[in-house]
CSV table of C-alpha atoms in Angstrom, one decimal:
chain,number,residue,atom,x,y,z
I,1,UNK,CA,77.0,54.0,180.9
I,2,UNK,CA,79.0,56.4,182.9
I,3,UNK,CA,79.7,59.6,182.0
I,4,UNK,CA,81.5,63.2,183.6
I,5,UNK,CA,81.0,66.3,181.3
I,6,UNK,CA,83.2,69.2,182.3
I,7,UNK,CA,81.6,71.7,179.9
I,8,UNK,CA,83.8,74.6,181.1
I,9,UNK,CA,87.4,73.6,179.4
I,10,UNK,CA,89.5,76.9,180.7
I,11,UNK,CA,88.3,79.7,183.4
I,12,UNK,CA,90.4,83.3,184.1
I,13,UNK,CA,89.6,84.7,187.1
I,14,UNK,CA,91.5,87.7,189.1
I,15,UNK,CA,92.6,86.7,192.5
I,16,UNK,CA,90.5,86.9,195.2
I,17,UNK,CA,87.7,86.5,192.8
I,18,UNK,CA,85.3,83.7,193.7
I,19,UNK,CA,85.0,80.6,190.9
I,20,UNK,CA,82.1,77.8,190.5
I,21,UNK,CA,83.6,74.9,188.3
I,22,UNK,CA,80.6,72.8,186.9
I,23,UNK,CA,80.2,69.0,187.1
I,24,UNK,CA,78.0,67.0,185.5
I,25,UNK,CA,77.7,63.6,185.7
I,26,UNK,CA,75.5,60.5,184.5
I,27,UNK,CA,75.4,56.4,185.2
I,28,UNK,CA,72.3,54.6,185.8
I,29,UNK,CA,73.7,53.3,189.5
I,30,UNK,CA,71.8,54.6,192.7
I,31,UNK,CA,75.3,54.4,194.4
I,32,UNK,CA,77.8,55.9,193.3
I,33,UNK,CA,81.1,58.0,194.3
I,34,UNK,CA,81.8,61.3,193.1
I,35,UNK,CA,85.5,62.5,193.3
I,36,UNK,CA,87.2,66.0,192.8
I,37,UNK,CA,91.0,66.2,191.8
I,38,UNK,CA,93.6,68.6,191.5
I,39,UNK,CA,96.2,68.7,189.0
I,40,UNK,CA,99.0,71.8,189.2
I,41,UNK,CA,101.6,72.2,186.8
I,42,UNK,CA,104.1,69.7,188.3
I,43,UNK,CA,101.6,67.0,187.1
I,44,UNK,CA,100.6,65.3,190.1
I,45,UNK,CA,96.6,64.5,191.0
I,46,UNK,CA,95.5,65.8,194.4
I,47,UNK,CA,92.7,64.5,195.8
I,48,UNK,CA,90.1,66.7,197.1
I,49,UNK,CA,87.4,65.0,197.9
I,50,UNK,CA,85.5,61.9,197.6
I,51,UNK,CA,81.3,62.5,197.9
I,52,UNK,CA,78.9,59.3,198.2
I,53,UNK,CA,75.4,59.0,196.8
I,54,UNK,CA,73.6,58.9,199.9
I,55,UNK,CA,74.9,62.0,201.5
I,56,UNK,CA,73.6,65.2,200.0
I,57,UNK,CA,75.1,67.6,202.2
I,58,UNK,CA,77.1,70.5,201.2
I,59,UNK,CA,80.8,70.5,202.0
I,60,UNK,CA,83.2,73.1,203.1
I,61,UNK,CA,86.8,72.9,203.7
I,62,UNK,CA,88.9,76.0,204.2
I,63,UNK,CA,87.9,78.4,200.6
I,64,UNK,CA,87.1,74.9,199.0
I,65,UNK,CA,83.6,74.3,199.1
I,66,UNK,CA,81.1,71.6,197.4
I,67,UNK,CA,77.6,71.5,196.1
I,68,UNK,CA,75.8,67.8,195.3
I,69,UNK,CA,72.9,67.9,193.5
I,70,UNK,CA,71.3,64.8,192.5
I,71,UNK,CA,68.1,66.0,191.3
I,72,UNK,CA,70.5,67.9,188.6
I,73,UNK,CA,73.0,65.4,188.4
I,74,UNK,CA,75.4,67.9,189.6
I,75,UNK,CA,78.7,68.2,191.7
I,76,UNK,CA,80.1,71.7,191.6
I,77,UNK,CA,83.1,72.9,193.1
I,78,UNK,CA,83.2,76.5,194.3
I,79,UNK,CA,86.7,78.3,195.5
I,80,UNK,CA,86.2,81.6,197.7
I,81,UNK,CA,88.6,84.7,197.4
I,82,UNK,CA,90.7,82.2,194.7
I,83,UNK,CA,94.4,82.6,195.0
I,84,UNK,CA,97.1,82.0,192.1
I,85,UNK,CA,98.5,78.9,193.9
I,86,UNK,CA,95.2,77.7,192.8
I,87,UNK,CA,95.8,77.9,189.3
I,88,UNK,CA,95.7,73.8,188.1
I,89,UNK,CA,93.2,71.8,186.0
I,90,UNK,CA,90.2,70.1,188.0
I,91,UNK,CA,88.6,67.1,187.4
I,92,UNK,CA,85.4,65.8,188.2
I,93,UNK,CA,85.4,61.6,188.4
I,94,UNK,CA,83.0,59.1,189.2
I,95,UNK,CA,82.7,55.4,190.0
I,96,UNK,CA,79.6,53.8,190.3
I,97,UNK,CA,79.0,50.6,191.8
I,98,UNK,CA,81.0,47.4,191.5
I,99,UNK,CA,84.5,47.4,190.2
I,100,UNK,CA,83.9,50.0,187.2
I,101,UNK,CA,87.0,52.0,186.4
I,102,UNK,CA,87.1,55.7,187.7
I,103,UNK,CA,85.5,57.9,185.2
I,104,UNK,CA,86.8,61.5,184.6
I,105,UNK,CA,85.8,64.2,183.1
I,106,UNK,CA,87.8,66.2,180.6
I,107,UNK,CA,89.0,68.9,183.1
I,108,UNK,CA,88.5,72.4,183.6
I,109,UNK,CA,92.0,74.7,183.7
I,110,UNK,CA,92.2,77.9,185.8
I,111,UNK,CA,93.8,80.3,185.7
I,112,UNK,CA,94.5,82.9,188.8
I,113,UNK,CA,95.6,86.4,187.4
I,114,UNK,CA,97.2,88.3,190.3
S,1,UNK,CA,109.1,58.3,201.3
S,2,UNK,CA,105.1,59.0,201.6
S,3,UNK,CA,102.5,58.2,199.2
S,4,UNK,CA,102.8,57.6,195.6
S,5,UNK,CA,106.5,57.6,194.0
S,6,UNK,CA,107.3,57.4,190.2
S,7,UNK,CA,110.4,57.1,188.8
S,8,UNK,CA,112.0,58.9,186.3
S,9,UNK,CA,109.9,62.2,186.6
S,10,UNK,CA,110.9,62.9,182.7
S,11,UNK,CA,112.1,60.2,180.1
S,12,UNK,CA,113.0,61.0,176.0
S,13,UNK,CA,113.7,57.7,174.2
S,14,UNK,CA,113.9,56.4,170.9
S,15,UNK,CA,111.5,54.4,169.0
S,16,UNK,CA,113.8,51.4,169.0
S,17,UNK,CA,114.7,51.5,173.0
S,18,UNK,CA,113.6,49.6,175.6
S,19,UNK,CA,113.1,51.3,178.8
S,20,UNK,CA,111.1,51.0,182.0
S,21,UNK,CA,108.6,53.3,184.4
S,22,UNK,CA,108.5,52.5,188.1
S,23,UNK,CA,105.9,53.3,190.3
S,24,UNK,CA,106.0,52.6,194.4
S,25,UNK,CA,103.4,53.0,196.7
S,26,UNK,CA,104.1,53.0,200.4
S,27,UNK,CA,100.0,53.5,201.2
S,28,UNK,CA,99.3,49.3,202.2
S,29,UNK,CA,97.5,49.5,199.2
S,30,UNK,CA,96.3,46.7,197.3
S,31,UNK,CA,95.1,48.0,193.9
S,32,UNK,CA,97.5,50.0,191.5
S,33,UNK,CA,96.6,51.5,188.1
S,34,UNK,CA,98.8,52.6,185.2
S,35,UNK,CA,96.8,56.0,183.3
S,36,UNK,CA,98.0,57.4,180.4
S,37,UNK,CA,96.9,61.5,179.7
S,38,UNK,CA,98.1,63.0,176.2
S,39,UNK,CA,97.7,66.8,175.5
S,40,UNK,CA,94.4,66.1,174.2
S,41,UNK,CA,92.8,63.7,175.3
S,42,UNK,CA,90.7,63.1,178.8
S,43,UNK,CA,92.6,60.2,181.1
S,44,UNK,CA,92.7,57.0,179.8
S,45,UNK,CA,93.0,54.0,181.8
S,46,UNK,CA,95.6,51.4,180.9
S,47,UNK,CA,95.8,48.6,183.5
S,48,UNK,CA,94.7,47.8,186.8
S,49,UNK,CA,96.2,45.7,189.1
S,50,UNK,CA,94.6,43.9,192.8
S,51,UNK,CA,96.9,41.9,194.9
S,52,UNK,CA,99.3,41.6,191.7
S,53,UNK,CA,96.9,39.9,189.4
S,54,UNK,CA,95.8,41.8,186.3
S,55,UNK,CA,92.6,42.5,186.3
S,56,UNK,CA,91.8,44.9,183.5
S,57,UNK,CA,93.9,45.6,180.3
S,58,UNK,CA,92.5,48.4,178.5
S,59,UNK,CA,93.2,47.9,175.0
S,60,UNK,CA,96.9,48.8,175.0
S,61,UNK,CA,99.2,48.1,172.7
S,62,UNK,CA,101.6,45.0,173.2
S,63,UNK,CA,104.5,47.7,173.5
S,64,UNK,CA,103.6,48.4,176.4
S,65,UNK,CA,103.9,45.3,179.2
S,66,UNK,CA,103.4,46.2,182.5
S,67,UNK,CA,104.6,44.1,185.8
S,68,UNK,CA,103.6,44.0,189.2
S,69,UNK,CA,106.2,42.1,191.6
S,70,UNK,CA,104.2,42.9,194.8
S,71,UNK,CA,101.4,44.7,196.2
S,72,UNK,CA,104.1,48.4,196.6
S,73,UNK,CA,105.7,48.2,193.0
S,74,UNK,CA,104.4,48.7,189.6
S,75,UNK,CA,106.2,48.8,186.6
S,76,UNK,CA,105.8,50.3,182.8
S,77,UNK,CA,108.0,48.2,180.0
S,78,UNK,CA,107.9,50.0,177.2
S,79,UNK,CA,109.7,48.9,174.2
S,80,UNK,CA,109.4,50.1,170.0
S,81,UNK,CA,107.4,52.9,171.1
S,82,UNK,CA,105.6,55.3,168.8
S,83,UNK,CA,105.5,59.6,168.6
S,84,UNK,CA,102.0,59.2,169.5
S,85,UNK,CA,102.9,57.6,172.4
S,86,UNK,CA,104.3,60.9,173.8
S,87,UNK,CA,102.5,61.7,177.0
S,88,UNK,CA,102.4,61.9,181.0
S,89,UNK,CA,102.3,58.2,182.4
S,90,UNK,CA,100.8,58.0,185.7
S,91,UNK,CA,100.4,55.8,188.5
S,92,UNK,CA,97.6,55.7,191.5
S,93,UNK,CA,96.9,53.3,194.2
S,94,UNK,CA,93.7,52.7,195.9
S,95,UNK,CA,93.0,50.7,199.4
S,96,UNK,CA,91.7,47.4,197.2
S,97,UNK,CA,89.3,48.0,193.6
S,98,UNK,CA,86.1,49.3,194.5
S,99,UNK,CA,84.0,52.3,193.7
S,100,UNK,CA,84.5,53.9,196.9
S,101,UNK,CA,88.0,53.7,197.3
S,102,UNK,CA,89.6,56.7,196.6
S,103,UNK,CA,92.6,56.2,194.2
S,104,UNK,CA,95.8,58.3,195.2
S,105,UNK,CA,98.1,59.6,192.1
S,106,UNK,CA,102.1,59.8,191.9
S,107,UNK,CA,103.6,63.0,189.9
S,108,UNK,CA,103.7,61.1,186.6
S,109,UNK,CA,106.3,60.5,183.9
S,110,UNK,CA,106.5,62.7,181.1
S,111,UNK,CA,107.8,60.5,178.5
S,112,UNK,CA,108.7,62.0,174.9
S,113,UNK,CA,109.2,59.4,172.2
S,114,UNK,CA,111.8,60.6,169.6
């Protein structure tokens, strides 16, 4: 069965600090999708990105950055020199293959203290 | 209009009312999903939708009926709803139902049940 395990439910972190949020994830597929979203106050989900199993590479995109780990299981998501516009809860989801429902994980809220 | 709409953003009924949540996608999309996410509790899937069939009812409550007219509109009929029922409705489109599509949220409807 699938499962996404947030462990970290709330982070505080001063601004420009740098923050790892943790992801951890399990299904018995050998492809699967691995998704990060964003949700600020207003409600909304962004998406941030969407990682395959095939393709271990680290990501990077502006102070957002990635880490994929499959021999841990892992998908953590790293901001650099964190601003309080970042402040939202982050979830980790994953869909394995076939037409399984998208998994998340419970969430993880930050907070950005100016 | 781009991406994801939902309409009303915020919605207080009674328990005896009958009222309606609209959702709009203007992505070509052909899979559409109705979440529900309560204070304290992780996302829970509620139906899915691919090229207007249903394909996957969750468990929900007969209270809640949803409709899908065409591939852009969803809709949430929600009548003799309960307290518990309280809680951000959401709606997200994806490109057709499989694991590697990326599904694309709306801002949600926070619906209070009196």
């Amino acid at each position: 069965a699938q499962k996404v395990t947030q462990a970290q439910t709330e982070i505080s972190v001063v601004e420009k600090e740098d923050v790892t949020l943790d992801c951890v994830y399990e299904t018995r597929d050998t492809t699967y999708y691995l998704f990060w979203y964003k949700q600020p106050p207003s409600g909304e989900l962004v998406f941030l990105i969407r990682r395959n199993s095939f393709d271990e590479q680290n990501e990077i995109s502006g102070r957002y950055s990635w880490n994929f780990q499959k021999s841990t299981s892992s998908f953590n998501f790293t901001i650099t020199a964190s601003q309080v516009v970042d402040s939202a809860v982050y979830f980790c989801a994953l869909s394995d293959s076939g037409n399984t429902p998208l998994v998340f994980g419970k969430g993880t809220r930050l907070s950005v203290i100016a | 209009e781009t991406g994801v709409t939902q309409t009303p953003r915020h919605l207080v009924m009674g328990m005896t009312n009958k009222k309606s949540l609209k959702c709009e996608q203007h992505l070509g999309h052909n899979a559409m999903y109705w979440y529900k996410q309560s204070a304290k509790k992780p996302l829970e899937l509620m139906f899915v939708y691919s090229l207007e069939e249903r394909v996957e009812n969750n468990s929900v409550p007969s209270r809640f009926s949803p409709e899908c007219p065409n591939s852009s509109h969803l809709f949430l009929h929600l009548h003799t709803l309960q307290p518990e029922d309280s809680a951000l409705y959401l709606c997200a489109s994806s490109q057709a139902r499989l694991a590697s599509d990326t599904q694309y949220f709306g801002p949600g409807t926070r619906l209070t049940v009196l």
